[in-house]
Coordinates of C-alpha atoms in Angstrom, one line a residue:
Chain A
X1 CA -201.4 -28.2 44.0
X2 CA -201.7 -31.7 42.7
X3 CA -203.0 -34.6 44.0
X4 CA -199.4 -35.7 44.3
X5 CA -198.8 -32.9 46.8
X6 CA -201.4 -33.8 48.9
X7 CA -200.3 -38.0 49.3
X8 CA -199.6 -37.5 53.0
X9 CA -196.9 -40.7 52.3
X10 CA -194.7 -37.9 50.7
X11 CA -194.3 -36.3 53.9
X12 CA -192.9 -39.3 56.0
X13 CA -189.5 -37.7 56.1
X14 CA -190.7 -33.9 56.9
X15 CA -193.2 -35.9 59.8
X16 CA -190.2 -37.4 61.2
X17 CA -188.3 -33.9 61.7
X18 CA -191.4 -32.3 63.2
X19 CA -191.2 -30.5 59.7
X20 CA -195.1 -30.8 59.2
X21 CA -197.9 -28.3 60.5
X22 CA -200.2 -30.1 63.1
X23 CA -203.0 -30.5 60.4
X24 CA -200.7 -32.8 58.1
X25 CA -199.3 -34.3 61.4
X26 CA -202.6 -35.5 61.6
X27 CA -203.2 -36.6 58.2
X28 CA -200.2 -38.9 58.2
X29 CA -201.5 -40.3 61.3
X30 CA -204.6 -41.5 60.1
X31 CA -203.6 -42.5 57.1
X32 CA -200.9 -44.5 58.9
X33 CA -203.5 -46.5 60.9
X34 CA -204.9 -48.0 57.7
X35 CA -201.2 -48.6 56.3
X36 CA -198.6 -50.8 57.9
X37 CA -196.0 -50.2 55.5
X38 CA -196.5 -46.5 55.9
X39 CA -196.6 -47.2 59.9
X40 CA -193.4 -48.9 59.6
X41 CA -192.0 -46.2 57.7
X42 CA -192.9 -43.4 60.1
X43 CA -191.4 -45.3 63.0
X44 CA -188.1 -46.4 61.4
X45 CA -187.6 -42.4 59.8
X46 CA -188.3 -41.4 63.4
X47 CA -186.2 -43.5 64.9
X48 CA -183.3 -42.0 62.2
X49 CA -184.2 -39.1 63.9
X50 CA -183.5 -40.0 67.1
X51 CA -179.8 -40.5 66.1
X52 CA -179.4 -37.0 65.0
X53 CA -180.6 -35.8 68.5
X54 CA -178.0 -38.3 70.0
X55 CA -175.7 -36.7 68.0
X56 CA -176.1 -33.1 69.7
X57 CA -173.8 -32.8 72.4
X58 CA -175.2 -33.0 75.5
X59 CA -175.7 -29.8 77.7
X60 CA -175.5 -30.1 81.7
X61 CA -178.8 -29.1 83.5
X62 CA -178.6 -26.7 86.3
X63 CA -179.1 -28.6 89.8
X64 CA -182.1 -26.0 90.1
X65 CA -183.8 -27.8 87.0
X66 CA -183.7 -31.1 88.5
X67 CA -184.9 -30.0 91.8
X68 CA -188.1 -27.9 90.8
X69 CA -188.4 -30.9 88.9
X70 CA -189.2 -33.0 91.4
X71 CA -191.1 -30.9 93.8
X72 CA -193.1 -30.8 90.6
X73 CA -193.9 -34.6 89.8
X74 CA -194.6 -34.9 93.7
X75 CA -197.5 -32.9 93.0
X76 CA -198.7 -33.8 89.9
X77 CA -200.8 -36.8 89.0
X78 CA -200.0 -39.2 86.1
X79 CA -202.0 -40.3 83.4
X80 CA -203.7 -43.4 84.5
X81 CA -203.3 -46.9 82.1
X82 CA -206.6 -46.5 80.4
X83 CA -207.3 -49.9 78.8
X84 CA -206.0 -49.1 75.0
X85 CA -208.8 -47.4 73.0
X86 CA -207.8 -49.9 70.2
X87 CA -203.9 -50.6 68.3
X88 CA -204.6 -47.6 66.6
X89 CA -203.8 -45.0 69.5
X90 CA -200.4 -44.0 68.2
X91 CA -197.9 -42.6 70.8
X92 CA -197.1 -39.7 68.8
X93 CA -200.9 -38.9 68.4
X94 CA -200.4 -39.0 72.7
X95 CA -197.4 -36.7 72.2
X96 CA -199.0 -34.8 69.3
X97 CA -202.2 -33.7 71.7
X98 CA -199.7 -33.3 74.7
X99 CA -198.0 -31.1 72.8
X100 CA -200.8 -28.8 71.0
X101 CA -202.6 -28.6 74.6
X102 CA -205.0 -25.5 73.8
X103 CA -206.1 -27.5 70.6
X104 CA -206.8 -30.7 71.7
X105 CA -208.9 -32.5 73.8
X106 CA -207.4 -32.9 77.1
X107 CA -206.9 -36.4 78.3
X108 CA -209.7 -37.5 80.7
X109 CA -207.5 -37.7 84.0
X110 CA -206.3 -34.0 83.2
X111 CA -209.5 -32.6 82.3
X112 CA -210.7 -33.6 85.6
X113 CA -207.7 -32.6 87.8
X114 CA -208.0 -29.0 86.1
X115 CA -211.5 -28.4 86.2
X116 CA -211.6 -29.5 90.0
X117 CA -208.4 -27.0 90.7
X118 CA -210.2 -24.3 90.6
X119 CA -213.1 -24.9 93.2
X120 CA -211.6 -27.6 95.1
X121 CA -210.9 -26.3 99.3
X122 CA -207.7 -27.6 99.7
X123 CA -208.0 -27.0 103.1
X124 CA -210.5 -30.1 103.3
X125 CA -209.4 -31.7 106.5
X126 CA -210.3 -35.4 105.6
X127 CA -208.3 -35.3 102.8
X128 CA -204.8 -33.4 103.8
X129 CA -204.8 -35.3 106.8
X130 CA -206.3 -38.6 106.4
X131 CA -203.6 -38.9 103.6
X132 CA -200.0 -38.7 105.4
X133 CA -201.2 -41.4 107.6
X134 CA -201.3 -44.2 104.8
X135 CA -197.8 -44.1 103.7
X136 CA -197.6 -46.4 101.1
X137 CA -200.7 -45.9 99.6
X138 CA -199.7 -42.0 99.9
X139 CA -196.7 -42.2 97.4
X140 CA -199.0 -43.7 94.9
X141 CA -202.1 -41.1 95.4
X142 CA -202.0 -40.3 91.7
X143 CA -202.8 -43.9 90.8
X144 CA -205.8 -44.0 92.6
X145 CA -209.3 -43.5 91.5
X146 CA -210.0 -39.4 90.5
X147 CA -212.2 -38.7 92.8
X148 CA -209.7 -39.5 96.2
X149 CA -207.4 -37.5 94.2
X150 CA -209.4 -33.8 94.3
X151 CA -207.3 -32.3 96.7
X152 CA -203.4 -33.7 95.4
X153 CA -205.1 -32.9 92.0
X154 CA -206.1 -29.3 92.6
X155 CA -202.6 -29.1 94.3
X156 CA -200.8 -30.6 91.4
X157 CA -202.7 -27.9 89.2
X158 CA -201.8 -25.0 91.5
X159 CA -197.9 -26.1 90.4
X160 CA -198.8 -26.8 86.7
X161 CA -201.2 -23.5 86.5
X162 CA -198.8 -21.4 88.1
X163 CA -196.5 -21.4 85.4
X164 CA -193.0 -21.7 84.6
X165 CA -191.8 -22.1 88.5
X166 CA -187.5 -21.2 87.7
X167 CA -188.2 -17.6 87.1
X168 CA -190.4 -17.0 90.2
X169 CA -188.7 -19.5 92.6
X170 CA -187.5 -17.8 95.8
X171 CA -185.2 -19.6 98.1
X172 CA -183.8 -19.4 101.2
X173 CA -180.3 -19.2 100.1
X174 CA -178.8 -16.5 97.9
X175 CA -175.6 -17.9 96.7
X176 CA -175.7 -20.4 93.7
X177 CA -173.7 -23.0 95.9
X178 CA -176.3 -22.5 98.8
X179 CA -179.2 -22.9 96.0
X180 CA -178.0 -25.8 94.7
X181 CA -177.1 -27.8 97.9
X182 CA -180.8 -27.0 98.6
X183 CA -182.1 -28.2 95.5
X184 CA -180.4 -31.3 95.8
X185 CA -182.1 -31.5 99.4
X186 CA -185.2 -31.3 97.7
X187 CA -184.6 -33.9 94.9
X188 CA -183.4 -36.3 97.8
X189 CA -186.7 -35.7 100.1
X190 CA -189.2 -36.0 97.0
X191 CA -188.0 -39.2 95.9
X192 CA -187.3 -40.8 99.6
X193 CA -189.7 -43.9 100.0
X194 CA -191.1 -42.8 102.8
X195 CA -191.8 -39.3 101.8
X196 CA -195.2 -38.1 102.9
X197 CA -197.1 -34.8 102.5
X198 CA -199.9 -32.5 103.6
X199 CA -201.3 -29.9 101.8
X200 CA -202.9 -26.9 103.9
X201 CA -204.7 -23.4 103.3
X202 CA -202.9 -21.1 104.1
X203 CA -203.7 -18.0 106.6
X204 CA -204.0 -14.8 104.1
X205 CA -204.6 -17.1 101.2
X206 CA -202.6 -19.2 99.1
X207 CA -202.0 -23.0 99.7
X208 CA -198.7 -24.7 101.2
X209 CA -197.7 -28.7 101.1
X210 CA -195.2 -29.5 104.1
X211 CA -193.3 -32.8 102.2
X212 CA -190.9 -34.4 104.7
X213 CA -189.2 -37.8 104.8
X214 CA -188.6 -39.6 108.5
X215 CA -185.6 -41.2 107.3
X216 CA -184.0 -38.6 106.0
X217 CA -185.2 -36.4 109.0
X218 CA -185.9 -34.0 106.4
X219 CA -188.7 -31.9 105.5
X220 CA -190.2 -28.9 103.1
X221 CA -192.4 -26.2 102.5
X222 CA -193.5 -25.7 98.7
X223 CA -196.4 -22.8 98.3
X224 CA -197.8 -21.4 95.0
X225 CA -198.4 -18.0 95.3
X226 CA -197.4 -16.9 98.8
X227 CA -197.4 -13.8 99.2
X228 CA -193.8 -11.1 98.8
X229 CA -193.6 -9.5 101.8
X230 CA -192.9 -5.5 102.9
X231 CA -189.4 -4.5 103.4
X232 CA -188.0 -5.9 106.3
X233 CA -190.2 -8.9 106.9
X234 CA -189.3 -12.7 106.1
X235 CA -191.0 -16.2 106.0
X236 CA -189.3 -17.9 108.9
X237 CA -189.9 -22.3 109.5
X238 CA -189.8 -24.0 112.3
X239 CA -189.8 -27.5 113.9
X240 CA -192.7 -27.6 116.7
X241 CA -192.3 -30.1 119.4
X242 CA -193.8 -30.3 123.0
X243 CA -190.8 -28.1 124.3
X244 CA -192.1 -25.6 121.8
X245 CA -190.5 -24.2 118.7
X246 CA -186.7 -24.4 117.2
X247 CA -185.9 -21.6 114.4
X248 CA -185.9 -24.1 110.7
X249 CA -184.4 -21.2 108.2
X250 CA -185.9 -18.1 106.8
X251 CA -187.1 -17.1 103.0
X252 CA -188.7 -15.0 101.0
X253 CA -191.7 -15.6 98.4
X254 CA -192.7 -13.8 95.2
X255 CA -195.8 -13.4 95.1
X256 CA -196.5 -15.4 92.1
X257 CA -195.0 -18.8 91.1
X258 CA -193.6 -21.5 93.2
X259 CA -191.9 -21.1 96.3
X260 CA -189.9 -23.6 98.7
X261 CA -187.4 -24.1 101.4
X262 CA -185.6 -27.2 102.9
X263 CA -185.5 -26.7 106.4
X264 CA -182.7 -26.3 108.1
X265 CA -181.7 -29.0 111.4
X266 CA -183.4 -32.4 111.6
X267 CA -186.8 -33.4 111.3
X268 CA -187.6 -35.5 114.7
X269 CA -191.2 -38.0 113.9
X270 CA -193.7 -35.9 115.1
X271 CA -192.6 -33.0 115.1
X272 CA -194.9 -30.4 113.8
X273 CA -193.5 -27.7 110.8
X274 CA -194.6 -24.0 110.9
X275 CA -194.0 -20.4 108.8
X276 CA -194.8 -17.8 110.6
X277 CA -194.0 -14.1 109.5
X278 CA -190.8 -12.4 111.2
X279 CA -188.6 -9.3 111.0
X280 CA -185.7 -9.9 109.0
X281 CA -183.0 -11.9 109.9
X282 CA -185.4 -14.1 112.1
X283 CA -186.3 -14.7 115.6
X284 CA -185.1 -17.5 117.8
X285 CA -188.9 -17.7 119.0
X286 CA -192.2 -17.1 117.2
X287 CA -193.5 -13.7 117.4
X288 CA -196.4 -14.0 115.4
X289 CA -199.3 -16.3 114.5
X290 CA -198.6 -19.3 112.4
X291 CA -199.7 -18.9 108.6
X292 CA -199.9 -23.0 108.6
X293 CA -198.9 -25.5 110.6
X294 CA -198.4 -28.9 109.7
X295 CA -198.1 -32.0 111.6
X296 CA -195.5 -35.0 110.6
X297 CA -196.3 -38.4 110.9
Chain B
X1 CA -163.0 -48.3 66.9
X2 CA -165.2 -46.6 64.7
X3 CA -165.2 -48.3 62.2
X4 CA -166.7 -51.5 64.3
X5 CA -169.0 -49.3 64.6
X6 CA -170.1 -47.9 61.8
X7 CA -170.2 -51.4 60.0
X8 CA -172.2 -52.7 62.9
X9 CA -175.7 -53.0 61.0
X10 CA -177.8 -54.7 64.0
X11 CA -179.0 -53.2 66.4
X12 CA -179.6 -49.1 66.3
X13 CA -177.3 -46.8 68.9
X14 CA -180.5 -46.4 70.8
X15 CA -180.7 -49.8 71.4
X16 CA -177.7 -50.6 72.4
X17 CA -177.9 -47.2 74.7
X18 CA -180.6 -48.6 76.3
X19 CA -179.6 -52.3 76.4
X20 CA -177.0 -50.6 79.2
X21 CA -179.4 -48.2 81.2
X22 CA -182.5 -49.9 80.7
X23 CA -184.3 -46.4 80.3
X24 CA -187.2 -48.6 79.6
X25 CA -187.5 -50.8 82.8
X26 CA -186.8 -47.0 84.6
X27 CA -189.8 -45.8 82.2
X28 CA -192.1 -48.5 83.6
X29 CA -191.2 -48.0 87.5
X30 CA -192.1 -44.3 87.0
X31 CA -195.3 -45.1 85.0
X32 CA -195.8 -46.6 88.0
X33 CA -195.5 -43.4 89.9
X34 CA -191.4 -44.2 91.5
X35 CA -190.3 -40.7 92.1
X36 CA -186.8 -42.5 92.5
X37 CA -186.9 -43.8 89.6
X38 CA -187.8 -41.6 87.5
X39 CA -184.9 -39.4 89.3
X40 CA -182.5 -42.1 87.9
X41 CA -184.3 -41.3 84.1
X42 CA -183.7 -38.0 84.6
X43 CA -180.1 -38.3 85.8
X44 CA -179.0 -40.0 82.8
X45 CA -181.1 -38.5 80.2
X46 CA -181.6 -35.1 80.7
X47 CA -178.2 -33.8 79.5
X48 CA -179.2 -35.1 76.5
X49 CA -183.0 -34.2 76.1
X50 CA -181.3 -30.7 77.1
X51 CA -178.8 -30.8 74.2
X52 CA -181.0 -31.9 71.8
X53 CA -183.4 -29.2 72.7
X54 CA -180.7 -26.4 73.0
X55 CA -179.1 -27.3 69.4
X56 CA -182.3 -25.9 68.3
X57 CA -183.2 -23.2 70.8
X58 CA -179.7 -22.0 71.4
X59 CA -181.0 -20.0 74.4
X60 CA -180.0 -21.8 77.8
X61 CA -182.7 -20.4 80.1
X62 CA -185.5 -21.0 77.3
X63 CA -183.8 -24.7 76.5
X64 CA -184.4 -26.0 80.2
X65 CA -187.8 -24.9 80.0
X66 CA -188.3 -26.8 77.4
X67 CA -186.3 -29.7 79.3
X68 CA -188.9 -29.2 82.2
X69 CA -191.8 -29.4 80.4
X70 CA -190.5 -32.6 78.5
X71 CA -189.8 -34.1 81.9
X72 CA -192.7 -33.4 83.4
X73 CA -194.7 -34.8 80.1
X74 CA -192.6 -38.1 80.6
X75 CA -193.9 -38.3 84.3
X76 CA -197.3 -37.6 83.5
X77 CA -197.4 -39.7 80.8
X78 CA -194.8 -43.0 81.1
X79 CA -198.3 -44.9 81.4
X80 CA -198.4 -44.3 77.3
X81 CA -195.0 -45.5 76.5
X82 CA -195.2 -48.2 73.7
X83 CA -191.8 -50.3 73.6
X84 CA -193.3 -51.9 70.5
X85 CA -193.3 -48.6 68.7
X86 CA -189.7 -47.9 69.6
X87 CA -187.0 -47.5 72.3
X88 CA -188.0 -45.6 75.4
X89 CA -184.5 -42.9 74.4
X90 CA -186.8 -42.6 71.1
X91 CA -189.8 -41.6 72.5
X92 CA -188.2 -39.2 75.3
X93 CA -186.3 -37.3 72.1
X94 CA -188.8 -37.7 69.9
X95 CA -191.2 -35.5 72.5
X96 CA -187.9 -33.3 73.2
X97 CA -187.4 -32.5 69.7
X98 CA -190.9 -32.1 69.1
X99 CA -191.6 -29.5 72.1
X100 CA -188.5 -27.7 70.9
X101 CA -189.8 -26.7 67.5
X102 CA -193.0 -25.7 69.2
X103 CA -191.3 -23.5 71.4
X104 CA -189.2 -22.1 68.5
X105 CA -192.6 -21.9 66.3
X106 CA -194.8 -20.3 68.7
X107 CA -192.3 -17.7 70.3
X108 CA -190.0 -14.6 69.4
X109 CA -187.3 -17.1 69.5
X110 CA -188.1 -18.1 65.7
X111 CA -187.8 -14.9 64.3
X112 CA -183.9 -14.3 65.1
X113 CA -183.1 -17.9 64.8
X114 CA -182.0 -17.3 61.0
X115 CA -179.1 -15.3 62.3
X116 CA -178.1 -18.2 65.3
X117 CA -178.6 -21.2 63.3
X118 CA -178.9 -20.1 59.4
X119 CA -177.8 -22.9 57.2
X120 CA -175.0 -24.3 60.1
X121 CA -173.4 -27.3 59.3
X122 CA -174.1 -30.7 61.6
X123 CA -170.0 -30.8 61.7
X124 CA -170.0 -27.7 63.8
X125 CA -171.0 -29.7 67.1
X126 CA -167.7 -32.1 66.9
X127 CA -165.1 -30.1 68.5
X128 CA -166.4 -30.0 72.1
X129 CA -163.6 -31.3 74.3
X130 CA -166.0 -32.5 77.1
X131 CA -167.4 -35.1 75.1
X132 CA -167.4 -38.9 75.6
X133 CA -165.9 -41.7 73.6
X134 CA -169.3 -43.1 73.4
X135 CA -170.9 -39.4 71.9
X136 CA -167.8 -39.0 69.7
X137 CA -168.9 -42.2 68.0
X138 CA -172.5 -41.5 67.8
X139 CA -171.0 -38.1 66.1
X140 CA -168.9 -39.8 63.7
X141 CA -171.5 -42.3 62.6
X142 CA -174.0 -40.0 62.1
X143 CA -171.7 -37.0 60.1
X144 CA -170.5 -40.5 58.2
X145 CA -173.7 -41.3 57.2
X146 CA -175.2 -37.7 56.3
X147 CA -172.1 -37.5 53.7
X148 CA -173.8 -40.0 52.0
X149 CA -176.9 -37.8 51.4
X150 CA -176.3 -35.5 48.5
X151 CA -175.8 -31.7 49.8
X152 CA -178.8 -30.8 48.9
X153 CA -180.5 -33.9 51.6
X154 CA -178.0 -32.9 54.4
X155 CA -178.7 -29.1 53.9
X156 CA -182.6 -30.0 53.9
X157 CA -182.2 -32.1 56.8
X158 CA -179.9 -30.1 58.7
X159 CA -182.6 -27.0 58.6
X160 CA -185.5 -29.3 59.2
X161 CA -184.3 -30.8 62.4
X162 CA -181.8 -28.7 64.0
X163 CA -183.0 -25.3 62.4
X164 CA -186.7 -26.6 63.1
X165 CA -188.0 -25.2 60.3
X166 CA -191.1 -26.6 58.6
X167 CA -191.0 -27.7 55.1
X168 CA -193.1 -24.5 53.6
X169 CA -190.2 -22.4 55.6
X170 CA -187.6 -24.5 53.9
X171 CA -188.9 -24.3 50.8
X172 CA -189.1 -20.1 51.3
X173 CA -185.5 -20.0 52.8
X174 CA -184.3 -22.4 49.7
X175 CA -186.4 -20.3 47.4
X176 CA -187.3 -24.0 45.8
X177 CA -191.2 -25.6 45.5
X178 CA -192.8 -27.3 49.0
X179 CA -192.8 -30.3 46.6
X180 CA -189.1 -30.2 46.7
X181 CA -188.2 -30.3 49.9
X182 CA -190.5 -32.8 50.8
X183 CA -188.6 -34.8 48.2
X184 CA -185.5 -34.3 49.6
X185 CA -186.3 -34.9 53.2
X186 CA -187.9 -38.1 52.6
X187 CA -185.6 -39.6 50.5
X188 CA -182.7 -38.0 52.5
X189 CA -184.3 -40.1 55.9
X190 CA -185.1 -43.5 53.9
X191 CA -181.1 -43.0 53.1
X192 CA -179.9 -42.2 56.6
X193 CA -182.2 -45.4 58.2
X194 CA -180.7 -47.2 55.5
X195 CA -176.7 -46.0 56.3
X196 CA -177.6 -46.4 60.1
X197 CA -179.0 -49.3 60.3
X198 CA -181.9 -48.3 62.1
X199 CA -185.2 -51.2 62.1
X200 CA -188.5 -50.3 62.8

């Protein structure tokens, strides 16, 4: 191999197509920190490469992707706008260590979220419910400072560690058209202004956030890794009031991944939301002992 | 029609893309953590991210995946986004594109992809009969301008980006030196920025 070979500016073009192994990625990025003409070249040749992935025809999503989409980002904290390092922080070296995740040095706001996951309680009272009650400050948890955070963190991880959530998702409906309608329920209640949420243990183990919306009189249950239950038995929701409890829809759960259901009937302010453990089919009263109850706000 | 188009040398397709939908103005409410928002990004992008990412996948199931983890890196990192690096549709493909090969690279999905993608030809895409006016032009300018590469560029190109190979696997598949390829995929992109208009 030649010296020629090596000249990282040769590989501009194969850089731009993602052609390049992550060790001459990096190359070219450094030596395009000290070059602006190389600099410019990189981001006009990956810019030409944006037009060729215009040029694919577009595919439709399924309505299922959008909505474990958004049950997603409402748990998951964002990268905060840390003052820029210096000119020379490269959005494709952001991308580049996004991308090779087990190789690179976590970002600072995710290395803290996922090393408090683990031993955070998330059944800390102060947090789960001090939270709900500030509603505008709740939508915008993940901007605050890290520490507030440890709770939505560790439940952002629980969704980001639990792996790919399609696959495992159980849902109350079994029909595509039911699943869908619900999904789009979901999207709606996750991106309402007012949306709140609390996130509880769970009786038996496992974590659940209630996520509901007074406008849309709408609310949610999303748990990682509730438990599948035997033959015969079914997650059932309800809406809790002072006249006592009104049946919200059943589901199911897999054990591992994400689960969710969009309860069925209308959210009243105040009401409290609760699973409980039925026979199949579901009961018109409770016949058990709340797993979680949550109370709106 | 097209040919307006095509002779328009100002601003790139991107740009005038996002000069409609302002993805960047969404970019920076959901940077600043608007779930609605960044529902609206989603709504008009993803069919595209998802495209983009199942031209080189092929597999559905494995291609929205993909799509989820791109969207969910866009979330977490909209806070990064440098509009003076490029246009925000840019950056969202360039990350699409870019988890797509890893995905192809890192799982059984590369080893069959030979068979599903081999050396197919970027004219293959144009005769889907839900397309757009607006992608049918995009199409046309693009095929316009890769017929300006020699076959040799397009055919390097083509497995490069679509295929996602890396250049070593080109230069394998081509059975011509690393030095080669590299050769041809430069000076094939310096060409096709130069047909397309596209500023930096």
């Amino acid at each position: 191999m030649t010296d020629d070979d090596r000249d990282p500016r040769l590989l501009t073009g194969a850089y731009a197509l993602d052609a390049v192994s992550p060790s001459e990625a990096e190359a070219i990025e450094r030596a395009a920190d000290s070059s602006e003409s190389l600099r410019e070249e990189l981001d006009g040749l990956t810019g030409t490469a944006t037009l060729l992935g215009l040029a694919a025809t577009p595919v439709m999503p399924s309505a299922r992707l959008k909505a474990d989409l958004m049950a997603k980002i409402a748990l998951t904290p964002q990268l905060t706008n840390d003052p820029p390092a210096s000119s020379s922080t490269p959005i494709s070296a952001v991308e580049a260590s996004a991308s090779a995740a087990p190789a690179a040095p976590a970002p600072v706001a995710d290395a803290s979220a996922a090393s408090a996951a683990p031993s955070v309680a998330l059944s800390t009272e102060s947090d789960a419910v001090a939270g709900p009650r500030e509603t505008a400050a709740q939508r915008r948890w993940f901007t605050r400072p890290v520490g507030i955070l440890t709770a939505a963190a560790a439940a952002a991880a629980l969704f980001l560690g639990g792996g790919f959530v399609g696959s495992a998702l159980v849902n109350s409906g079994s029909s595509t058209t039911v699943i869908d309608a619900a999904a789009s329920q979901l999207a709606q209640l996750t991106a309402a202004d007012d949306a709140q949420r609390t996130t509880v243990a769970v009786q038996g183990g496992g974590n659940a956030t209630v996520l509901w919306s007074n406008e849309l009189g709408r609310s949610a249950v999303l748990a990682d890794g509730l438990p599948s239950l035997p033959d015969g038995k079914v997650y059932e929701a309800w809406y809790i009031d002072s006249d006592g409890a009104a049946p919200a829809g059943t589901f199911t759960a897999a054990g591992t991944g994400t689960s969710w259901h969009v309860l069925d009937g209308a959210l009243t302010p105040g009401d409290a939301v609760g699973v409980t453990v039925e026979p199949a089919g579901g009961s018109q009263a409770p016949t058990t002992d709340p797993i979680l109850v949550v109370q709106s706000a | 029609m097209l040919e307006l188009v095509s002779s328009d040398r100002g601003p790139t397709d991107a740009e005038n893309i996002d000069a409609v939908v302002s993805f960047e103005s969404l970019l920076e409410l959901v940077s600043q953590g608007d779930q609605q928002a960044f529902a609206d990004l989603y709504d008009r992008t993803a069919p595209r991210v998802l495209g983009l990412i199942k031209r080189v996948l092929v597999d559905h199931a494995q291609s929205e995946e993909v799509a989820q983890e791109v969207f969910l890196e866009i979330w977490r990192t909209a806070t990064k986004f440098d509009g003076h690096r490029g246009s925000a549709m840019s950056w969202i493909l360039t990350m699409s594109h870019r988890r797509a090969v890893d995905r192809v690279r890192s799982s059984q999905a590369g080893h069959d992809r030979d068979e599903r993608i081999g050396l197919r030809d970027i004219e293959t895409d144009y005769d889907n009969v839900s397309e757009t006016v607006e992608i049918r032009i995009e199409h046309e300018r693009v095929k316009r301008a890769m017929q300006q590469l020699t076959a040799f560029q397009r055919e390097a190109i083509s497995l490069a980006y679509y295929g996602g190979y890396s250049h070593t696997e080109i230069a394998g598949i081509l059975a011509i030196p690393v030095g080669t390829v590299k050769t041809r995929l430069r000076d094939g992109m310096i060409r096709l920025r130069d047909e397309m208009g596209v500023t930096s």
